[in-house]
Amino acid sequence: MIRGLRSRAPAARRLVSTYNAAPRFTTLSNGTTVVTEQNPHATSAAVGVYFGAGSRAENPYNNGVGALGLAILGLGLKDGVLLSLYATKELNGVIGQSTNENAAAAAKTVASLVSSYAEVIEKSDFAAAKDAQIAKIDALENTPSSMVLEHLNATAFQGHSLGLPTLGTYNSVSDLEHSDATRFLESALVAHNTVISASGNVDHDAIVDAVESSLKLAPGYKAAAPAAPFLGSEVRLRDDTIPKAYISIAAQGEGINSPAYHVAQVAAAIFGSFDHNAAIAKFTSPKLASIVQDYHIVDKYTHFSTSYSDTGLWGFNAEISNLYNIDDFVHFTLKEWNRLTVSITDAEVARGKNAAKVALLGALNSPVAVSSEIASKVLLNGFRASVEQDLASIDAITTSDVKAWASAALWDKDIAIAGTGSIEGLLDYNRARNDMAMMRF
Amino acid sequence: MLSRISARAYSTAPVKLVSRDATGNLSTLSVVVNNAGSKVGKAGVPHLLSKFGFLNNEVKSALRFTREAELLGGAFSSEVTRDAIVLSAQFLKKDLPYFVESLGNAVAKPSFRPHEFTETVKPTALAESAAAHACPEFVALEALHQQSFRKGLGQPLYYSANQSVTFDDVKEFAASAFTAGNVSIVASGVNEADLAEFVAESAFAGLPAGSTSAPAVTTFTGAETRIASSGASVAAFAIPVAKADYAAYEVVAAAAGTSTLVGSAAPLSKIPGADSKLFKYQDAGLFVVSVTGADAHAVASGIKAAKQAVASLSASALSGAVKAAELSVALQDSFEFSHNIKVSADSGKNFKLGPFNYVAVGNTDVLPYADEL
């Protein structure tokens, strides 16, 4: 593929025989799944108890209660185990990090903690936890690039609980009480809706033993979640005191269970990220990047393919200081999206596939990342494909797969727009919507 | 523990090689040019040199390298630290020969072009510097390093426009720093024998012999700096730490409360915005206790409380924090930058808060002076 590079046959042969550590699964007597993935190089271990209910299982009045309950459980340093929380829209969890030698003790600590959640929450300083959560909400709202994404999600899935912010809002969190947290955990923390996932230099059997003896969960299954409809819409939080414009535009993406999950990832990787201030900004590959760098119409952009269990968002998040050219950036980007349907080339798809593979592997770079990734796939998809399977399905993607996906998911489809900062120059919704297709083919 | 046993070092390779194999399909390769970080040479030069990392070299144009590497899915970066310039790449395992060759060319066969210096290197370095200096914590840290070490580790990390650095300064610095004795390669997820073979065939083999040494470390305490700026306020004090005392100060950080152990019941976690951290370099470290916040009055009372908390750490609190310190060290450890710190039961035993350096950034009308702490 690369000019002037000799092929190295012996090395290639050896590389085929390398493999990813296979996770080991055990189902406990009460129906809870325990997964561990051993990594002999890990310097620390992470053991998490995850359950399949996040802000999507909340309502506008108790929004943020899951993250709050978990923040109370996952706080502090107990017997050499550092507790933290994992809160997303569909998954919550308590993670214990420890030295490798201490992993079984960490498993015991997190398992007994979630088994006695009612007691822990009753004894906790609830007001302090609420203040801490409100501080986190403030921090998010004061970081324009992340705030835009939260509002993009809120407008895309408006009227549905998937649109609720993960941490809740200032109003909803202020009104929460002990009993709200306990009631939420009572319905969510049940045996068949829970996964214990460990990563690090850990011993599977030791973790299973530790958890089997200390995890006491009520029997029960995950509550059914109604499908979340995507609504083409926009939200503008114009704030001219912020010197830049922060905008994000997305179409409906793919769910984790979608056969096109990896195709959407590859399509996002084709456009990738761009940073105007990188030394290689002038040379970076995506055609979109070479268009925008020439005129400095964007400072930074990232394309993403975010997947929830049954739906997702596929789009970009951008930071623009050239306030009079916001419309140019939106136009050129959406015109590039059109190319996914009509004229994307084999080389671009090949680059996207490799970038998606490296991103997939590179994201699994810490025990916490590995354990959360396994838990989210098991809870949201019912199983976790091995890394080889993921890589094989990325390898199998062809240019026509990308075109077919884009023509079904992007071509002339509604979009959600969110923006904050100096966005006077962000044109009317329909101007952007019209760029989702072109009159010629 | 296993990681140390399985890491292999080759003595016959042209440069120092530390690698380990791992399951999985991803490899990471870091080329560390020791004694080329901001502690060495004229201030600002190492940062500018790091920006030349993946630009044109004698073998390939920057355009060609970027396009090729991205086609292979590789992610790469060139950064300056206080100790070294680090070129790193992350890629699929099968592409190891390509990236060894390319990083070798980047280090051993650079072709510094004058237009790159003015058009790319300087503007991107200034942008990075400006972004960093927009953060008051960074400004405070820079000041603390300068007070504590003056030269060497005390030099500014990044280039700034008021330093007069010429193109020739950068070229001369590169010629002295990019030598076989200074360069080491740290690779993870690679077959060791393959790596050794590829490195021997690559441009790394043509690096000039020799090495440079790090400037001697001299430490200072008792200084105070006040920098008025808008935005959040930071008040911080720092103690220079000898390499032998890393374990002791990891224990102190764990006992006082540190951001690597967020939420622990240590005294600093009760003060909003307070943190303590040991910054570890090759020849010396810096233990920093800081308080950050939008409200300068809260920062002012916070830094006084934080100083009290650190000064009054009891012997039992320090011995009780040993386990926490072990975890903190494990969480911070990485294959690329391993400091091999062994925390033992009496690591923190003899700690006593002595003289320190102090910095106040932000609303200096409100933030206290060092002698008011």
GROMACS .gro file of N, CA, C and O in nm, chain A residues 291-385:
model
  380
  291ILE      N    1  -0.983   2.154   0.269
  291ILE     CA    2  -1.067   2.269   0.232
  291ILE      C    3  -1.065   2.373   0.345
  291ILE      O    4  -1.041   2.491   0.321
  292VAL      N    5  -1.086   2.327   0.468
  292VAL     CA    6  -1.104   2.424   0.576
  292VAL      C    7  -0.974   2.490   0.620
  292VAL      O    8  -0.973   2.605   0.660
  293GLN      N    9  -0.860   2.417   0.606
  293GLN     CA   10  -0.736   2.477   0.656
  293GLN      C   11  -0.691   2.592   0.567
  293GLN      O   12  -0.629   2.686   0.612
  294ASP      N   13  -0.727   2.584   0.440
  294ASP     CA   14  -0.684   2.686   0.346
  294ASP      C   15  -0.733   2.824   0.387
  294ASP      O   16  -0.663   2.923   0.370
  295TYR      N   17  -0.854   2.831   0.439
  295TYR     CA   18  -0.913   2.961   0.470
  295TYR      C   19  -0.932   2.982   0.620
  295TYR      O   20  -0.997   3.077   0.660
  296HIS      N   21  -0.880   2.889   0.700
  296HIS     CA   22  -0.897   2.896   0.845
  296HIS      C   23  -1.043   2.919   0.883
  296HIS      O   24  -1.076   3.011   0.958
  297ILE      N   25  -1.132   2.839   0.829
  297ILE     CA   26  -1.272   2.859   0.865
  297ILE      C   27  -1.313   2.777   0.987
  297ILE      O   28  -1.426   2.787   1.031
  298VAL      N   29  -1.220   2.699   1.041
  298VAL     CA   30  -1.252   2.627   1.164
  298VAL      C   31  -1.123   2.612   1.245
  298VAL      O   32  -1.015   2.603   1.187
  299ASP      N   33  -1.135   2.616   1.377
  299ASP     CA   34  -1.017   2.594   1.462
  299ASP      C   35  -0.996   2.445   1.487
  299ASP      O   36  -0.885   2.394   1.480
  300LYS      N   37  -1.107   2.379   1.521
  300LYS     CA   38  -1.098   2.237   1.554
  300LYS      C   39  -1.228   2.171   1.516
  300LYS      O   40  -1.334   2.232   1.532
  301TYR      N   41  -1.222   2.054   1.463
  301TYR     CA   42  -1.345   1.976   1.454
  301TYR      C   43  -1.318   1.830   1.484
  301TYR      O   44  -1.205   1.783   1.470
  302THR      N   45  -1.418   1.759   1.528
  302THR     CA   46  -1.411   1.615   1.550
  302THR      C   47  -1.538   1.555   1.492
  302THR      O   48  -1.645   1.612   1.513
  303HIS      N   49  -1.528   1.446   1.425
  303HIS     CA   50  -1.648   1.372   1.387
  303HIS      C   51  -1.668   1.259   1.485
  303HIS      O   52  -1.574   1.199   1.533
  304PHE      N   53  -1.792   1.231   1.516
  304PHE     CA   54  -1.818   1.125   1.613
  304PHE      C   55  -1.932   1.037   1.565
  304PHE      O   56  -2.014   1.078   1.484
  305SER      N   57  -1.930   0.915   1.613
  305SER     CA   58  -2.044   0.826   1.594
  305SER      C   59  -2.075   0.772   1.732
  305SER      O   60  -2.010   0.681   1.780
  306THR      N   61  -2.171   0.835   1.798
  306THR     CA   62  -2.207   0.794   1.933
  306THR      C   63  -2.319   0.693   1.925
  306THR      O   64  -2.417   0.715   1.854
  307SER      N   65  -2.304   0.582   1.997
  307SER     CA   66  -2.407   0.479   1.988
  307SER      C   67  -2.469   0.452   2.124
  307SER      O   68  -2.397   0.426   2.220
  308TYR      N   69  -2.601   0.457   2.130
  308TYR     CA   70  -2.673   0.407   2.246
  308TYR      C   71  -2.719   0.266   2.211
  308TYR      O   72  -2.681   0.214   2.107
  309SER      N   73  -2.802   0.205   2.295
  309SER     CA   74  -2.834   0.065   2.267
  309SER      C   75  -2.910   0.049   2.136
  309SER      O   76  -2.882  -0.041   2.057
  310ASP      N   77  -3.006   0.138   2.106
  310ASP     CA   78  -3.087   0.116   1.987
  310ASP      C   79  -3.082   0.232   1.888
  310ASP      O   80  -3.143   0.225   1.783
  311THR      N   81  -3.015   0.340   1.923
  311THR     CA   82  -3.005   0.451   1.831
  311THR      C   83  -2.872   0.522   1.855
  311THR      O   84  -2.792   0.475   1.937
  312GLY      N   85  -2.851   0.633   1.787
  312GLY     CA   86  -2.722   0.701   1.807
  312GLY      C   87  -2.722   0.837   1.742
  312GLY      O   88  -2.825   0.883   1.689
  313LEU      N   89  -2.609   0.902   1.748
  313LEU     CA   90  -2.592   1.031   1.683
  313LEU      C   91  -2.464   1.024   1.601
  313LEU      O   92  -2.362   0.973   1.648
  314TRP      N   93  -2.470   1.076   1.480
  314TRP     CA   94  -2.353   1.073   1.392
  314TRP      C   95  -2.332   1.214   1.340
  314TRP      O   96  -2.421   1.268   1.273
  315GLY      N   97  -2.222   1.275   1.372
  315GLY     CA   98  -2.204   1.412   1.325
  315GLY      C   99  -2.070   1.470   1.365
  315GLY      O  100  -1.972   1.398   1.385
  316PHE      N  101  -2.066   1.603   1.375
  316PHE     CA  102  -1.940   1.669   1.410
  316PHE      C  103  -1.961   1.766   1.525
  316PHE      O  104  -2.073   1.810   1.553
  317ASN      N  105  -1.852   1.800   1.589
  317ASN     CA  106  -1.849   1.901   1.693
  317ASN      C  107  -1.735   1.995   1.654
  317ASN      O  108  -1.624   1.949   1.628
  318ALA      N  109  -1.763   2.126   1.644
  318ALA     CA  110  -1.660   2.216   1.593
  318ALA      C  111  -1.648   2.341   1.677
  318ALA      O  112  -1.740   2.383   1.746
  319GLU      N  113  -1.528   2.399   1.669
  319GLU     CA  114  -1.494   2.521   1.743
  319GLU      C  115  -1.444   2.619   1.637
  319GLU      O  116  -1.351   2.589   1.563
  320ILE      N  117  -1.509   2.734   1.628
  320ILE     CA  118  -1.480   2.825   1.517
  320ILE      C  119  -1.450   2.965   1.571
  320ILE      O  120  -1.531   3.020   1.648
  321SER      N  121  -1.336   3.023   1.532
  321SER     CA  122  -1.308   3.160   1.576
  321SER      C  123  -1.335   3.259   1.463
  321SER      O  124  -1.350   3.378   1.486
  322ASN      N  125  -1.342   3.208   1.341
  322ASN     CA  126  -1.369   3.292   1.226
  322ASN      C  127  -1.522   3.307   1.213
  322ASN      O  128  -1.588   3.236   1.138
  323LEU      N  129  -1.577   3.402   1.290
  323LEU     CA  130  -1.722   3.404   1.313
  323LEU      C  131  -1.804   3.435   1.188
  323LEU      O  132  -1.923   3.407   1.184
  324TYR      N  133  -1.739   3.494   1.087
  324TYR     CA  134  -1.816   3.529   0.967
  324TYR      C  135  -1.817   3.415   0.865
  324TYR      O  136  -1.873   3.428   0.758
  325ASN      N  137  -1.753   3.303   0.900
  325ASN     CA  138  -1.748   3.193   0.805
  325ASN      C  139  -1.809   3.064   0.861
  325ASN      O  140  -1.780   2.956   0.813
  326ILE      N  141  -1.895   3.080   0.961
  326ILE     CA  142  -1.958   2.960   1.016
  326ILE      C  143  -2.039   2.889   0.908
  326ILE      O  144  -2.035   2.767   0.895
  327ASP      N  145  -2.109   2.969   0.827
  327ASP     CA  146  -2.192   2.907   0.723
  327ASP      C  147  -2.106   2.831   0.622
  327ASP      O  148  -2.145   2.725   0.574
  328ASP      N  149  -1.985   2.883   0.594
  328ASP     CA  150  -1.898   2.812   0.501
  328ASP      C  151  -1.858   2.676   0.557
  328ASP      O  152  -1.858   2.575   0.488
  329PHE      N  153  -1.823   2.676   0.686
  329PHE     CA  154  -1.782   2.549   0.745
  329PHE      C  155  -1.897   2.448   0.740
  329PHE      O  156  -1.878   2.332   0.701
  330VAL      N  157  -2.015   2.492   0.779
  330VAL     CA  158  -2.129   2.401   0.780
  330VAL      C  159  -2.155   2.351   0.638
  330VAL      O  160  -2.173   2.231   0.614
  331HIS      N  161  -2.151   2.442   0.543
  331HIS     CA  162  -2.178   2.404   0.404
  331HIS      C  163  -2.076   2.302   0.354
  331HIS      O  164  -2.113   2.195   0.305
  332PHE      N  165  -1.947   2.332   0.369
  332PHE     CA  166  -1.845   2.242   0.315
  332PHE      C  167  -1.851   2.106   0.385
  332PHE      O  168  -1.830   2.002   0.322
  333THR      N  169  -1.878   2.107   0.515
  333THR     CA  170  -1.882   1.980   0.587
  333THR      C  171  -1.999   1.895   0.537
  333THR      O  172  -1.982   1.776   0.508
  334LEU      N  173  -2.115   1.954   0.528
  334LEU     CA  174  -2.230   1.876   0.485
  334LEU      C  175  -2.217   1.832   0.340
  334LEU      O  176  -2.263   1.724   0.302
  335LYS      N  177  -2.151   1.913   0.258
  335LYS     CA  178  -2.127   1.870   0.120
  335LYS      C  179  -2.031   1.751   0.118
  335LYS      O  180  -2.044   1.661   0.036
  336GLU      N  181  -1.934   1.751   0.211
  336GLU     CA  182  -1.846   1.634   0.220
  336GLU      C  183  -1.926   1.511   0.265
  336GLU      O  184  -1.899   1.400   0.221
  337TRP      N  185  -2.021   1.531   0.356
  337TRP     CA  186  -2.106   1.419   0.399
  337TRP      C  187  -2.180   1.362   0.278
  337TRP      O  188  -2.197   1.242   0.264
  338ASN      N  189  -2.225   1.450   0.187
  338ASN     CA  190  -2.293   1.404   0.065
  338ASN      C  191  -2.204   1.307  -0.012
  338ASN      O  192  -2.251   1.210  -0.069
  339ARG      N  193  -2.074   1.337  -0.013
  339ARG     CA  194  -1.982   1.252  -0.088
  339ARG      C  195  -1.979   1.111  -0.036
  339ARG      O  196  -1.945   1.018  -0.109
  340LEU      N  197  -2.013   1.091   0.092
  340LEU     CA  198  -2.018   0.954   0.144
  340LEU      C  199  -2.115   0.870   0.063
  340LEU      O  200  -2.097   0.749   0.045
  341THR      N  201  -2.221   0.932   0.015
  341THR     CA  202  -2.321   0.860  -0.063
  341THR      C  203  -2.282   0.847  -0.209
  341THR      O  204  -2.302   0.743  -0.270
  342VAL      N  205  -2.225   0.956  -0.264
  342VAL     CA  206  -2.209   0.956  -0.409
  342VAL      C  207  -2.068   0.931  -0.460
  342VAL      O  208  -2.051   0.871  -0.565
  343SER      N  209  -1.966   0.978  -0.389
  343SER     CA  210  -1.834   0.970  -0.454
  343SER      C  211  -1.721   0.943  -0.357
  343SER      O  212  -1.609   0.985  -0.380
  344ILE      N  213  -1.748   0.872  -0.249
  344ILE     CA  214  -1.637   0.845  -0.158
  344ILE      C  215  -1.546   0.741  -0.224
  344ILE      O  216  -1.594   0.652  -0.295
  345THR      N  217  -1.415   0.756  -0.206
  345THR     CA  218  -1.323   0.669  -0.280
  345THR      C  219  -1.275   0.551  -0.195
  345THR      O  220  -1.286   0.553  -0.072
  346ASP      N  221  -1.222   0.451  -0.262
  346ASP     CA  222  -1.171   0.332  -0.191
  346ASP      C  223  -1.059   0.370  -0.094
  346ASP      O  224  -1.050   0.315   0.015
  347ALA      N  225  -0.973   0.462  -0.134
  347ALA     CA  226  -0.861   0.500  -0.049
  347ALA      C  227  -0.911   0.565   0.079
  347ALA      O  228  -0.859   0.540   0.188
  348GLU      N  229  -1.014   0.649   0.067
  348GLU     CA  230  -1.067   0.715   0.186
  348GLU      C  231  -1.129   0.613   0.281
  348GLU      O  232  -1.114   0.622   0.403
  349VAL      N  233  -1.199   0.515   0.223
  349VAL     CA  234  -1.260   0.412   0.308
  349VAL      C  235  -1.152   0.328   0.375
  349VAL      O  236  -1.161   0.296   0.493
  350ALA      N  237  -1.047   0.296   0.299
  350ALA     CA  238  -0.938   0.217   0.358
  350ALA      C  239  -0.874   0.293   0.475
  350ALA      O  240  -0.846   0.236   0.581
  351ARG      N  241  -0.855   0.423   0.456
  351ARG     CA  242  -0.798   0.504   0.564
  351ARG      C  243  -0.892   0.508   0.683
  351ARG      O  244  -0.851   0.491   0.798
  352GLY      N  245  -1.021   0.525   0.656
  352GLY     CA  246  -1.120   0.528   0.765
  352GLY      C  247  -1.122   0.398   0.842
  352GLY      O  248  -1.132   0.397   0.964
  353LYS      N  249  -1.109   0.287   0.770
  353LYS     CA  250  -1.114   0.156   0.838
  353LYS      C  251  -0.994   0.141   0.932
  353LYS      O  252  -1.009   0.097   1.046
  354ASN      N  253  -0.875   0.177   0.881
  354ASN     CA  254  -0.757   0.164   0.967
  354ASN      C  255  -0.764   0.259   1.086
  354ASN      O  256  -0.729   0.222   1.199
  355ALA      N  257  -0.812   0.381   1.061
  355ALA     CA  258  -0.822   0.477   1.171
  355ALA      C  259  -0.923   0.427   1.274
  355ALA      O  260  -0.902   0.439   1.396
  356ALA      N  261  -1.033   0.368   1.227
  356ALA     CA  262  -1.134   0.317   1.320
  356ALA      C  263  -1.077   0.202   1.403
  356ALA      O  264  -1.105   0.190   1.523
  357LYS      N  265  -0.994   0.119   1.340
  357LYS     CA  266  -0.934   0.007   1.414
  357LYS      C  267  -0.839   0.058   1.523
  357LYS      O  268  -0.843   0.011   1.637
  358VAL      N  269  -0.754   0.154   1.485
  358VAL     CA  270  -0.659   0.206   1.585
  358VAL      C  271  -0.735   0.276   1.697
  358VAL      O  272  -0.701   0.262   1.815
  359ALA      N  273  -0.842   0.349   1.661
  359ALA     CA  274  -0.919   0.418   1.765
  359ALA      C  275  -0.985   0.318   1.858
  359ALA      O  276  -0.987   0.335   1.980
  360LEU      N  277  -1.039   0.212   1.800
  360LEU     CA  278  -1.105   0.107   1.880
  360LEU      C  279  -1.007   0.045   1.979
  360LEU      O  280  -1.035   0.029   2.097
  361LEU      N  281  -0.886   0.012   1.928
  361LEU     CA  282  -0.787  -0.053   2.014
  361LEU      C  283  -0.726   0.047   2.112
  361LEU      O  284  -0.704   0.015   2.229
  362GLY      N  285  -0.703   0.169   2.063
  362GLY     CA  286  -0.638   0.269   2.147
  362GLY      C  287  -0.725   0.314   2.263
  362GLY      O  288  -0.675   0.357   2.367
  363ALA      N  289  -0.858   0.304   2.246
  363ALA     CA  290  -0.946   0.347   2.354
  363ALA      C  291  -0.939   0.251   2.473
  363ALA      O  292  -0.972   0.289   2.586
  364LEU      N  293  -0.897   0.128   2.448
  364LEU     CA  294  -0.891   0.030   2.558
  364LEU      C  295  -0.755   0.041   2.626
  364LEU      O  296  -0.679  -0.055   2.632
  365ASN      N  297  -0.722   0.160   2.676
  365ASN     CA  298  -0.586   0.184   2.721
  365ASN      C  299  -0.570   0.187   2.872
  365ASN      O  300  -0.465   0.222   2.922
  366SER      N  301  -0.674   0.155   2.948
  366SER     CA  302  -0.658   0.151   3.093
  366SER      C  303  -0.753   0.046   3.148
  366SER      O  304  -0.853   0.013   3.084
  367PRO      N  305  -0.725  -0.006   3.266
  367PRO     CA  306  -0.815  -0.106   3.324
  367PRO      C  307  -0.958  -0.054   3.336
  367PRO      O  308  -1.053  -0.128   3.309
  368VAL      N  309  -0.974   0.074   3.370
  368VAL     CA  310  -1.109   0.129   3.384
  368VAL      C  311  -1.179   0.130   3.248
  368VAL      O  312  -1.296   0.090   3.235
  369ALA      N  313  -1.107   0.171   3.143
  369ALA     CA  314  -1.167   0.177   3.009
  369ALA      C  315  -1.208   0.038   2.963
  369ALA      O  316  -1.317   0.019   2.909
  370VAL      N  317  -1.123  -0.062   2.988
  370VAL     CA  318  -1.154  -0.198   2.943
  370VAL      C  319  -1.275  -0.251   3.019
  370VAL      O  320  -1.370  -0.303   2.959
  371SER      N  321  -1.276  -0.234   3.150
  371SER     CA  322  -1.386  -0.293   3.226
  371SER      C  323  -1.518  -0.224   3.191
  371SER      O  324  -1.620  -0.290   3.178
  372SER      N  325  -1.519  -0.093   3.170
  372SER     CA  326  -1.644  -0.025   3.134
  372SER      C  327  -1.691  -0.065   2.994
  372SER      O  328  -1.810  -0.080   2.969
  373GLU      N  329  -1.594  -0.082   2.903
  373GLU     CA  330  -1.633  -0.117   2.766
  373GLU      C  331  -1.699  -0.255   2.764
  373GLU      O  332  -1.803  -0.275   2.701
  374ILE      N  333  -1.639  -0.350   2.836
  374ILE     CA  334  -1.696  -0.485   2.839
  374ILE      C  335  -1.836  -0.479   2.899
  374ILE      O  336  -1.931  -0.533   2.845
  375ALA      N  337  -1.848  -0.408   3.013
  375ALA     CA  338  -1.977  -0.404   3.081
  375ALA      C  339  -2.083  -0.340   2.993
  375ALA      O  340  -2.197  -0.388   2.986
  376SER      N  341  -2.048  -0.232   2.922
  376SER     CA  342  -2.151  -0.166   2.844
  376SER      C  343  -2.196  -0.253   2.728
  376SER      O  344  -2.314  -0.259   2.697
  377LYS      N  345  -2.103  -0.325   2.665
  377LYS     CA  346  -2.144  -0.412   2.555
  377LYS      C  347  -2.231  -0.526   2.607
  377LYS      O  348  -2.332  -0.561   2.546
  378VAL      N  349  -2.194  -0.584   2.720
  378VAL     CA  350  -2.271  -0.698   2.772
  378VAL      C  351  -2.411  -0.651   2.813
  378VAL      O  352  -2.510  -0.716   2.782
  379LEU      N  353  -2.419  -0.538   2.878
  379LEU     CA  354  -2.548  -0.493   2.928
  379LEU      C  355  -2.638  -0.438   2.817
  379LEU      O  356  -2.759  -0.456   2.819
  380LEU      N  357  -2.578  -0.368   2.720
  380LEU     CA  358  -2.661  -0.302   2.619
  380LEU      C  359  -2.685  -0.389   2.498
  380LEU      O  360  -2.780  -0.370   2.424
  381ASN      N  361  -2.596  -0.482   2.473
  381ASN     CA  362  -2.606  -0.563   2.352
  381ASN      C  363  -2.634  -0.707   2.384
  381ASN      O  364  -2.664  -0.786   2.296
  382GLY      N  365  -2.623  -0.746   2.509
  382GLY     CA  366  -2.646  -0.884   2.548
  382GLY      C  367  -2.521  -0.968   2.539
  382GLY      O  368  -2.511  -1.074   2.598
  383PHE      N  369  -2.421  -0.922   2.462
  383PHE     CA  370  -2.296  -0.996   2.453
  383PHE      C  371  -2.187  -0.899   2.413
  383PHE      O  372  -2.215  -0.787   2.370
  384ARG      N  373  -2.062  -0.943   2.426
  384ARG     CA  374  -1.954  -0.858   2.379
  384ARG      C  375  -1.874  -0.937   2.277
  384ARG      O  376  -1.819  -1.042   2.307
  385ALA      N  377  -1.873  -0.885   2.155
  385ALA     CA  378  -1.791  -0.949   2.053
  385ALA      C  379  -1.645  -0.934   2.094
  385ALA      O  380  -1.608  -0.835   2.156
   0.00000   0.00000   0.00000
